[in-house]
Amino acid sequence: MTTTERDHGASPPIAPGRADIKARTLRRDRWWLSPLVNALGLATFVVYATIRSFWGSAYFVSEYRYLSPFYSPCFSASCVPGSSHFGTFLPAFPPWIPLAILSLPFLLGFRLTCYYYRKSYYRAFWSSPPACAVAEPHSKYSGETRFPLILQNAHRYFFYLAFVISVINTYDMIVAFETGIGLGNIILLVNVVGLWLYTASCHSCRHITGGRLKHFSRHPVRYKIWTTVSKLNTRHMLFAWITIGTLILTDLYIMLVASGTISDLRIVN
Amino acid sequence: MGYQAKFEVWRGDSSGEGSLQHFDVDVEEGEVVLDIVHRLQATQAGDLAVRWNCKAGKCGSCSAEVNGRPRLMCMTRMSTFTEDETITITPLRTFPVIRDLVTDVDFNYVKAREIPSFAPPEDLEPGEYRMTQIDVERSQEFRKCIECYLCQNTCHVVRDHDENKQEFAGPRYLMRVAELDMHPLDVRNRKEDAQEEHGLGFCNITKCCTEVCPEHIKITDNALIPMKERVVDRKYDPLVWLGKKIFKREELEQRDATGKLSLDDAGPENGSPLPADSIGPIGS
Amino acid sequence: MAPGTEAAGAAGGTTPDVTHHTYDVLVIGAGGAGLRAAIEARMRGKRVAIISKSLFGKAHTVMAEGGIAASMGNANSRDNWEVHFRDTMRGGKFLNNWRMAELHAKEAPSRVWELETYGALFDRTAEGKISQRNFGGHQFPRLAHVGDRTGLELIRTLQQKIVSLQQEDHARTGDYESDLKVFHEFTVTELIKDGDRVAGAFGYRRPTGEYICFHAAAVVLATGGIGKSFKVTSNSWEYTGDGHALAMRAGATLINMEFVQFHPTGMVWPPSVKGILVTESVRGDGGVLRNSEGKRFMFGYIPEVFKEQYATSEEEGDRWYTDADNNRRPPELLPRDEVARAINNEVKEGRGSPAGGVFLDVSSRMPAETIRKRLPSMYHQFKELADVDITAGPMEVGPTCHYVMGGVEVDPDTAATSVPGLFAAGEVAGGMHGSNRLGGNSLSDLLVFGCRAGAGAAEYLDALPTAPAITTEAVDSALEESERPFTVQGDENAYTLHHELQQTMNDLVGIIRRADEMETALKRLAELTDRIPRVGVVGGRAYNPGWHLALDLRNMLLVSQCIALAALERQESRGGHTRDDYPTMDENWRQQLLALTFAPDAEGLQVKLTHQDQTAMRSDLFDLFEMDELKKYYTGDELGGHRAGQGA
Ligand SMILES: Cc1cc2nc3c(=O)[nH]c(=O)nc-3n(C[C@H](O)[C@H](O)[C@H](O)COP(=O)(O)OP(=O)(O)OC[C@H]3O[C@@H](n4cnc5c(N)ncnc54)[C@H](O)[C@@H]3O)c2cc1C
Ligand code: SF4
Ligand code: SF4
Ligand code: FES
Ligand code: FES
């Protein structure tokens, strides 16, 4: 997957002795549907997230203290007053630097190296493989054995950082409740719950909390945690997609409210 | 039920050359694809080669590709197809053909031999093994494997790249490494080997092995990814490395498993002598 | 003997297309018995070849579900070898070879513990020991198990031990296969002798049809059973009675062939899976049998000899699962022959299920989660093959041919047959289980006697003055026999003949037998003796199932004749042999063994039957039983040796 050209459609050469079947696959179901849907879903998110990260405005509703997750934490002097919950120790940024430069790369890294997303984009964007028992169009393959893909092994560090960022997002969410409760609060809450579920169900988390142990019986507490994380882990894919949805929704809602396009639906106050 | 089905069965020999042959064949209620292949043998093609054994999904012999999907023929019910559908059966694509639906799966036996065997603590006597259920459960899941090799066949690392067969053990045997690494009484360190000898890095966790496993073993989630994480502990985690340096927590688990036992010193230590039986042979 | 050397093509001018290999020990069969024998022989310094018709790791043993019986006493500390011995003898209705039963009961725990050192992972008790479950006929929970896939664990463990020995060899010699080699997908068609000693074996590679002659002074038969002679069976295509037939043709004796175990619970629907086993653990873990009226009919079928050990009310039976010490077990857990006959009778009297079986229900007895956990492969099997959810409703089950108690007569201590150099262990050996095998006693039998056969073969070689030799004529004649289906202008079809044979055995020598039916069966089998040599095949030698079946047929026929002949002779009902015309057990028949040898006559009957006396049980073992119990099985004369009779 690292060093190859793509040549669509052509059937791969058949290794000696193997059944000489020319078709790339004999599957008759719609195997191409899943990679297609994945590609569209991921592309939507990437495009949206990129645009919004560079947008530079309509990310904070000061009245209700709603801060978009794409702009948290905001440390720059350019941040809208009130949106910097932890101070502004960085100077003003030029417009081509996203305000959340301290978190976005790590969040991006976290998701890029996520075991689930890896599966999803290897299949959807790199056709490696496009679906099971469907030949991939590359003539060579070295998987994650070399640079750059060997870097996927760094997922754990992104997890550590993402954990911190989730704490920050949680703080943002709680702070927003100071002004009462509106639909925005609910959306922020749902998003944060989603983010936690996604983060806690991470394979690295599963490993660190207990998976690395040889004897669960000697570590009953960690075994309990591992069991819970393992249960969440079976739904990791679900959480991965839910959080894509909630992130977009949260940001969109805040953008619309912050830009005055709609007004927040208030429940208390 | 009871109808005529249309079948296309790949027939060919060890040169790999062959083609799909068409058959019209009776199907009765409740039958599986393997039943139909047997009917073909008994009525239309006496020499049609197919490998099978238990006909109950227990031995993993009857792997083939049905309509392009890797499956056990004995566990593929005819009722999952419509009556007018043509059903195509081809041999596993990743292994060399012997004849018709039978392939040469020796690759897997070669890989099995490359995984160092279970290495228990040396001083532990038979009968003294104590393990709790929660400690054996993870490895037990992997031991459900019936060695049907469907995962080995489907994994694109070797399916689409025959040249990787040298360096890549395949999901079934990487899972075996994980099984031993998680075995509560195995004392050998297997993490570096997984990456360096058995090609764990080739796996890009795209989960086709899990998708085709007839035993529903969560190969990727429970064996391969945890193994990747264990490798990270060893090879790529500066925190763990630092921790080990500071706290001198050298792992206890370093020992080479290939014992020094050999044919030259057969005997009690080398063998399992029959327990002394105080009662003499029959009649005495 | 020094480790032999490869002698490809060098054995003195036999037919050019036969390859030759030389080993110390040749193990035919890669099931539990064969692998354990090979391990033992290899660890005793012998060079070993293992031969198997199927792929390595897929022998029939893989299908065993319930567990391995061994009195480790983990679940109930009152269990010990004496109790196990008693249960085994009772299960076999005292027709067992008592010395085998004794060795088996004594050594089974060590053999199981040994598996753990090879890497086996059994289910555990709370203290971390091997968990043990209940099974029919066993007084205490005794079966070491892994869910319901114990056979898989057993065979995989032994397979991995073989691999580990090969790794040791590799470290020493640079070759994985220098001292222990597996020839899989290879069928042995004939044993070859030098005078009266075994000298090797002849056969063909299934994938290519290439002929190979093995030179070996010791041969261990571990080829399993004969189930494929019956139509409804839990056995696979491998079970064509090859080992039984090979041994007979080599001059060995078979005993107890009339005793064929019909497992009470096989699937009955859909038709194509009829016979596939439903493990006894379903009942051991609480499943109950009901007829179409919803009645737990087994309470009406407790035979006199078992009256004391079994519950008489449903309440007591149910209490037993939680409090086994103060209650008697439910009659669903009677030995298999009793349950199979009961089901047969319910169906015959019109109280069967729609598909002609009875109902086996766990769904009303345990939560769905527990069922999925304890009986995963049963859950799976019914879901995928019959579209039945066993956590929601009952299964339909009926008897299926499962196991042959009869087999090659062996010396209990060494597993040696009457032919020097020929050993037999596992299902192919006879005697150990008497007239009926208890569940779980086979896997332990494989390990105990597999190990002993390996040791026996090694010791035989150590004492052997000169190595036997194989003559060209012997190889040529074996070759000719294998080639026959290609050379005859055959008008018979192998598949059709196989079908006829199975139907004959199923209908006429099945679970309930009658003299006139068996006579008919013998007549039909004699006709087949004529027709089988006329089977022709299409295609070449490479992986040709038609040819394979044609060659297997003669073994199935020989074994079928043994069963029918012995079954006709034994005029009583006992264990796996039930006569409609002699419905009761007769103590005069207890010490009679029916022995069969190969002796083809002009009428197409190929076997000769003789009566043989059973050796009397050693007195210390005899004293393990109470007089009251022995009286049910023994004639008055035989009871003299008991402690009760001697005032001890
Ligand atoms: C469905 C099922 C469930 C069972 N469950 C249990 C259980 O829970 N507990 C228990 O104790 N028992 C159980 N049994 C019985 C037990 O599994 C068998 O009796 C036992 O496995 C037989 O083992 P074996 O080593 O004798 O032979 P097998 O394992 O049958 O092996 C026979 C070997 O011989 C080879 N062979 C045969 N003929 C030839 C030839 N001509 N040339 C070369 N090789 C040949 C075969 O390929 C195979 O490798 C069960 C049986 C079945 C069918
Ligand atoms: S997850 Fe890994 S081992 Fe499994 S099929 Fe995909 S690449 Fe192969
Ligand atoms: S892991 Fe699953 S798919 Fe792979 S060989 Fe084992 S049973 Fe088959
Ligand atoms: S976040 Fe997906 S696996 Fe870690
Ligand atoms: S025949 Fe055993 S798995 Fe299909």
Coordinates of C-alpha atoms in Angstrom, one line a residue, chain C residues 308-591:
Chain C
E308 CA -30.7 -47.7 43.3
Q309 CA -28.6 -45.1 41.6
Y310 CA -31.3 -43.1 39.8
A311 CA -34.0 -40.6 40.9
T312 CA -37.6 -41.7 40.8
S313 CA -39.2 -38.3 40.7
E314 CA -38.6 -35.2 38.7
E315 CA -38.1 -33.2 41.9
E316 CA -35.3 -35.4 43.1
G317 CA -33.7 -35.5 39.7
D318 CA -33.8 -31.7 39.6
R319 CA -32.3 -31.3 43.0
W320 CA -29.4 -33.5 42.1
Y321 CA -27.9 -30.9 39.8
T322 CA -27.3 -28.7 42.8
D323 CA -27.0 -31.2 45.5
A324 CA -25.5 -34.4 44.1
D325 CA -24.5 -35.9 47.4
N326 CA -28.0 -36.2 48.8
N327 CA -30.0 -36.9 45.7
R328 CA -30.0 -39.5 43.0
R329 CA -29.3 -38.5 39.4
P330 CA -32.1 -38.1 36.8
P331 CA -32.6 -41.0 34.5
E332 CA -31.8 -38.9 31.5
L333 CA -28.2 -39.7 32.5
L334 CA -28.5 -43.4 32.3
P335 CA -25.9 -45.1 30.2
R336 CA -26.3 -44.5 26.5
D337 CA -27.7 -47.9 25.5
E338 CA -30.6 -47.5 28.0
V339 CA -31.5 -44.0 26.8
A340 CA -31.2 -45.0 23.1
R341 CA -33.5 -47.9 23.5
A342 CA -36.0 -45.8 25.5
I343 CA -36.2 -43.2 22.7
N344 CA -36.5 -45.9 20.1
N345 CA -39.5 -47.3 22.0
E346 CA -41.2 -44.0 22.5
V347 CA -41.0 -43.3 18.8
K348 CA -42.2 -46.8 18.0
E349 CA -45.2 -46.4 20.2
G350 CA -46.3 -43.2 18.6
R351 CA -45.1 -40.7 21.1
G352 CA -42.3 -39.3 18.9
S353 CA -41.7 -35.8 17.6
P354 CA -42.8 -34.7 14.1
A355 CA -39.5 -35.7 12.5
G356 CA -39.4 -39.1 14.2
G357 CA -37.4 -38.3 17.3
V358 CA -38.1 -37.0 20.8
F359 CA -37.7 -33.6 22.3
L360 CA -34.5 -32.6 24.2
D361 CA -35.1 -29.3 26.0
V362 CA -32.6 -27.0 27.7
S363 CA -34.5 -23.8 26.9
S364 CA -36.9 -24.2 29.8
R365 CA -34.1 -25.2 32.2
M366 CA -31.4 -22.5 31.9
P367 CA -31.2 -18.9 30.9
A368 CA -30.3 -18.3 27.3
E369 CA -27.0 -16.7 28.3
T370 CA -25.9 -19.8 30.2
I371 CA -26.8 -22.1 27.3
R372 CA -24.8 -20.1 24.9
K373 CA -21.9 -20.1 27.2
R374 CA -21.9 -23.8 28.2
L375 CA -23.0 -25.3 24.9
P376 CA -21.7 -22.9 22.3
S377 CA -21.2 -25.3 19.5
M378 CA -24.6 -27.0 20.0
Y379 CA -26.2 -23.5 19.9
H380 CA -24.3 -22.8 16.7
Q381 CA -24.9 -26.2 15.2
F382 CA -28.7 -26.0 15.6
K383 CA -28.9 -22.4 14.6
E384 CA -26.9 -22.9 11.4
L385 CA -28.0 -26.4 10.3
A386 CA -31.6 -26.6 11.4
D387 CA -32.5 -23.0 12.0
V388 CA -33.6 -23.9 15.6
D389 CA -32.8 -21.7 18.5
I390 CA -32.1 -24.0 21.4
T391 CA -32.4 -21.2 23.9
A392 CA -35.9 -20.7 22.8
G393 CA -37.3 -24.2 22.1
P394 CA -36.5 -27.9 22.3
M395 CA -34.3 -29.9 19.9
E396 CA -35.6 -33.0 18.1
V397 CA -33.2 -35.9 18.6
G398 CA -33.0 -39.6 18.0
P399 CA -30.5 -42.5 18.1
T400 CA -27.4 -42.5 15.8
C401 CA -24.6 -44.9 15.3
H402 CA -21.7 -43.5 17.3
Y403 CA -19.0 -45.8 18.4
V404 CA -17.9 -49.4 18.1
M405 CA -16.9 -51.1 21.4
G406 CA -15.5 -54.0 19.5
G407 CA -12.0 -54.0 17.9
V408 CA -8.7 -55.6 17.8
E409 CA -7.8 -57.8 20.7
V410 CA -4.8 -56.4 22.5
D411 CA -2.6 -57.0 25.5
P412 CA -3.8 -54.4 28.0
D413 CA -0.3 -53.4 29.2
T414 CA 1.4 -53.0 25.9
A415 CA -1.4 -52.7 23.4
A416 CA 0.2 -55.5 21.4
T417 CA -2.0 -57.5 19.2
S418 CA -1.4 -61.2 18.5
V419 CA 0.7 -60.3 15.5
P420 CA 4.2 -59.4 16.6
G421 CA 5.1 -55.8 16.0
L422 CA 1.4 -54.8 15.5
F423 CA -0.1 -52.6 18.2
A424 CA -3.6 -51.1 18.4
A425 CA -5.0 -48.3 20.5
G426 CA -8.1 -46.1 20.6
E427 CA -11.4 -46.9 19.1
V428 CA -9.9 -49.6 16.9
A429 CA -8.9 -51.6 19.9
G430 CA -11.5 -53.7 21.6
G431 CA -12.2 -54.9 25.2
M432 CA -11.8 -51.8 27.3
H433 CA -15.4 -50.7 27.1
G434 CA -17.1 -54.1 27.3
S435 CA -20.6 -54.0 25.9
N436 CA -21.1 -50.3 26.2
R437 CA -18.8 -47.3 26.5
L438 CA -19.5 -44.5 28.9
G439 CA -19.3 -41.0 27.5
G440 CA -15.9 -39.4 28.0
N441 CA -14.2 -42.7 28.5
S442 CA -13.1 -42.7 24.9
L443 CA -10.9 -39.7 25.0
S444 CA -9.2 -40.9 28.1
D445 CA -8.9 -44.3 26.5
L446 CA -7.1 -42.7 23.6
L447 CA -4.5 -41.1 25.9
V448 CA -3.9 -44.0 28.2
F449 CA -3.6 -46.7 25.6
G450 CA -2.1 -44.4 23.0
C451 CA 0.7 -43.8 25.4
R452 CA 1.0 -47.4 26.3
A453 CA 1.0 -48.4 22.6
G454 CA 3.8 -46.0 21.9
A455 CA 5.8 -47.3 24.8
G456 CA 4.9 -50.9 23.9
A457 CA 6.2 -50.4 20.3
A458 CA 9.4 -48.8 21.6
E459 CA 10.0 -51.7 24.0
Y460 CA 9.3 -54.2 21.3
L461 CA 11.9 -52.5 19.1
D462 CA 14.5 -52.5 21.8
A463 CA 14.1 -56.2 22.2
L464 CA 14.0 -57.0 18.5
P465 CA 17.0 -59.1 17.4
T466 CA 16.7 -58.5 13.6
A467 CA 14.7 -56.1 11.5
P468 CA 12.1 -57.6 9.3
A469 CA 12.3 -57.3 5.5
I470 CA 9.7 -56.6 2.9
T471 CA 9.6 -58.7 -0.3
T472 CA 8.9 -57.4 -3.7
E473 CA 6.0 -59.8 -4.1
A474 CA 4.3 -58.4 -1.1
V475 CA 4.5 -54.9 -2.4
D476 CA 3.4 -55.9 -5.9
S477 CA 0.3 -57.7 -4.6
A478 CA -0.7 -54.7 -2.5
L479 CA -0.2 -52.5 -5.5
E480 CA -2.3 -54.7 -7.7
E481 CA -5.2 -54.6 -5.2
S482 CA -5.1 -50.8 -5.2
E483 CA -5.0 -50.7 -8.9
R484 CA -7.9 -53.0 -9.4
P485 CA -10.7 -50.4 -9.8
F486 CA -8.8 -48.9 -12.7
T487 CA -8.1 -52.2 -14.4
V488 CA -11.5 -54.0 -14.1
Q489 CA -14.2 -53.2 -16.6
G490 CA -16.4 -52.5 -13.7
D491 CA -20.1 -52.4 -14.0
E492 CA -20.7 -51.5 -10.3
N493 CA -20.8 -48.0 -8.9
A494 CA -19.0 -47.4 -5.6
Y495 CA -21.5 -44.9 -4.3
T496 CA -24.4 -47.2 -5.0
L497 CA -22.8 -50.1 -3.3
H498 CA -21.9 -48.0 -0.3
H499 CA -25.5 -46.9 -0.1
E500 CA -26.8 -50.5 -0.2
L501 CA -24.3 -51.6 2.5
Q502 CA -25.3 -48.8 4.8
Q503 CA -29.0 -49.4 4.3
T504 CA -28.6 -53.1 5.0
M505 CA -26.7 -52.5 8.2
N506 CA -29.0 -49.7 9.3
D507 CA -32.2 -51.7 8.7
L508 CA -31.1 -55.2 9.6
V509 CA -28.3 -54.9 12.2
G510 CA -29.3 -51.6 13.8
I511 CA -30.2 -50.7 17.3
I512 CA -32.8 -53.5 17.8
R513 CA -31.8 -56.9 16.2
R514 CA -33.6 -60.1 15.2
A515 CA -32.2 -63.4 14.0
D516 CA -34.1 -63.5 10.7
E517 CA -33.1 -60.0 9.8
M518 CA -29.5 -60.6 10.5
E519 CA -29.5 -63.7 8.4
T520 CA -30.9 -61.6 5.6
A521 CA -28.2 -59.1 6.2
L522 CA -25.4 -61.7 6.1
K523 CA -26.8 -62.9 2.8
R524 CA -26.8 -59.5 1.3
L525 CA -23.3 -58.8 2.6
A526 CA -22.1 -62.1 1.0
E527 CA -23.5 -60.8 -2.3
L528 CA -21.6 -57.7 -1.9
T529 CA -18.4 -59.7 -1.5
D530 CA -18.9 -60.6 -5.2
R531 CA -19.9 -57.2 -6.4
I532 CA -17.3 -55.0 -4.7
P533 CA -14.3 -56.3 -6.7
R534 CA -16.3 -55.3 -9.8
V535 CA -16.4 -51.6 -8.9
G536 CA -14.8 -49.5 -11.6
V537 CA -13.9 -45.8 -11.4
V538 CA -13.6 -42.9 -13.7
G539 CA -10.8 -40.4 -13.7
G540 CA -7.2 -40.6 -12.6
R541 CA -5.4 -41.3 -9.3
A542 CA -5.1 -37.7 -8.2
Y543 CA -7.6 -36.9 -5.4
N544 CA -10.3 -39.2 -6.8
P545 CA -13.0 -39.8 -4.3
G546 CA -14.6 -42.5 -6.4
W547 CA -11.4 -44.5 -6.3
H548 CA -11.0 -43.9 -2.5
L549 CA -14.4 -45.1 -1.8
A550 CA -14.0 -48.2 -4.0
L551 CA -11.0 -49.2 -1.9
D552 CA -12.6 -48.4 1.4
L553 CA -15.7 -50.5 0.6
R554 CA -14.0 -53.9 1.1
N555 CA -13.0 -52.8 4.6
M556 CA -16.5 -51.7 5.4
L557 CA -17.8 -55.0 4.1
L558 CA -15.5 -57.1 6.2
V559 CA -16.3 -55.1 9.3
S560 CA -20.0 -55.3 8.6
Q561 CA -19.8 -59.1 8.3
C562 CA -18.0 -59.2 11.7
I563 CA -20.8 -57.2 13.3
A564 CA -23.6 -59.2 11.8
L565 CA -22.1 -62.5 12.5
A566 CA -21.3 -61.8 16.1
A567 CA -24.6 -60.1 16.7
L568 CA -26.4 -63.2 15.3
E569 CA -24.4 -65.4 17.6
R570 CA -24.9 -63.6 20.9
Q571 CA -28.3 -64.7 22.1
E572 CA -28.9 -62.1 24.8
S573 CA -29.3 -58.3 25.1
R574 CA -26.4 -56.5 26.7
G575 CA -25.2 -52.9 26.3
G576 CA -24.8 -52.0 22.7
H577 CA -26.4 -55.2 21.5
T578 CA -30.2 -55.5 21.8
R579 CA -32.0 -58.6 20.5
D580 CA -35.7 -58.4 20.1
D581 CA -35.8 -62.2 20.3
Y582 CA -33.6 -62.4 23.4
P583 CA -34.6 -59.2 25.2
T584 CA -32.8 -59.9 28.6
M585 CA -29.3 -60.0 29.8
D586 CA -28.0 -63.6 30.4
E587 CA -25.2 -64.0 32.9
N588 CA -24.0 -67.1 31.1
W589 CA -23.1 -65.0 28.2
R590 CA -21.1 -62.5 30.3
Q591 CA -17.8 -64.2 30.2

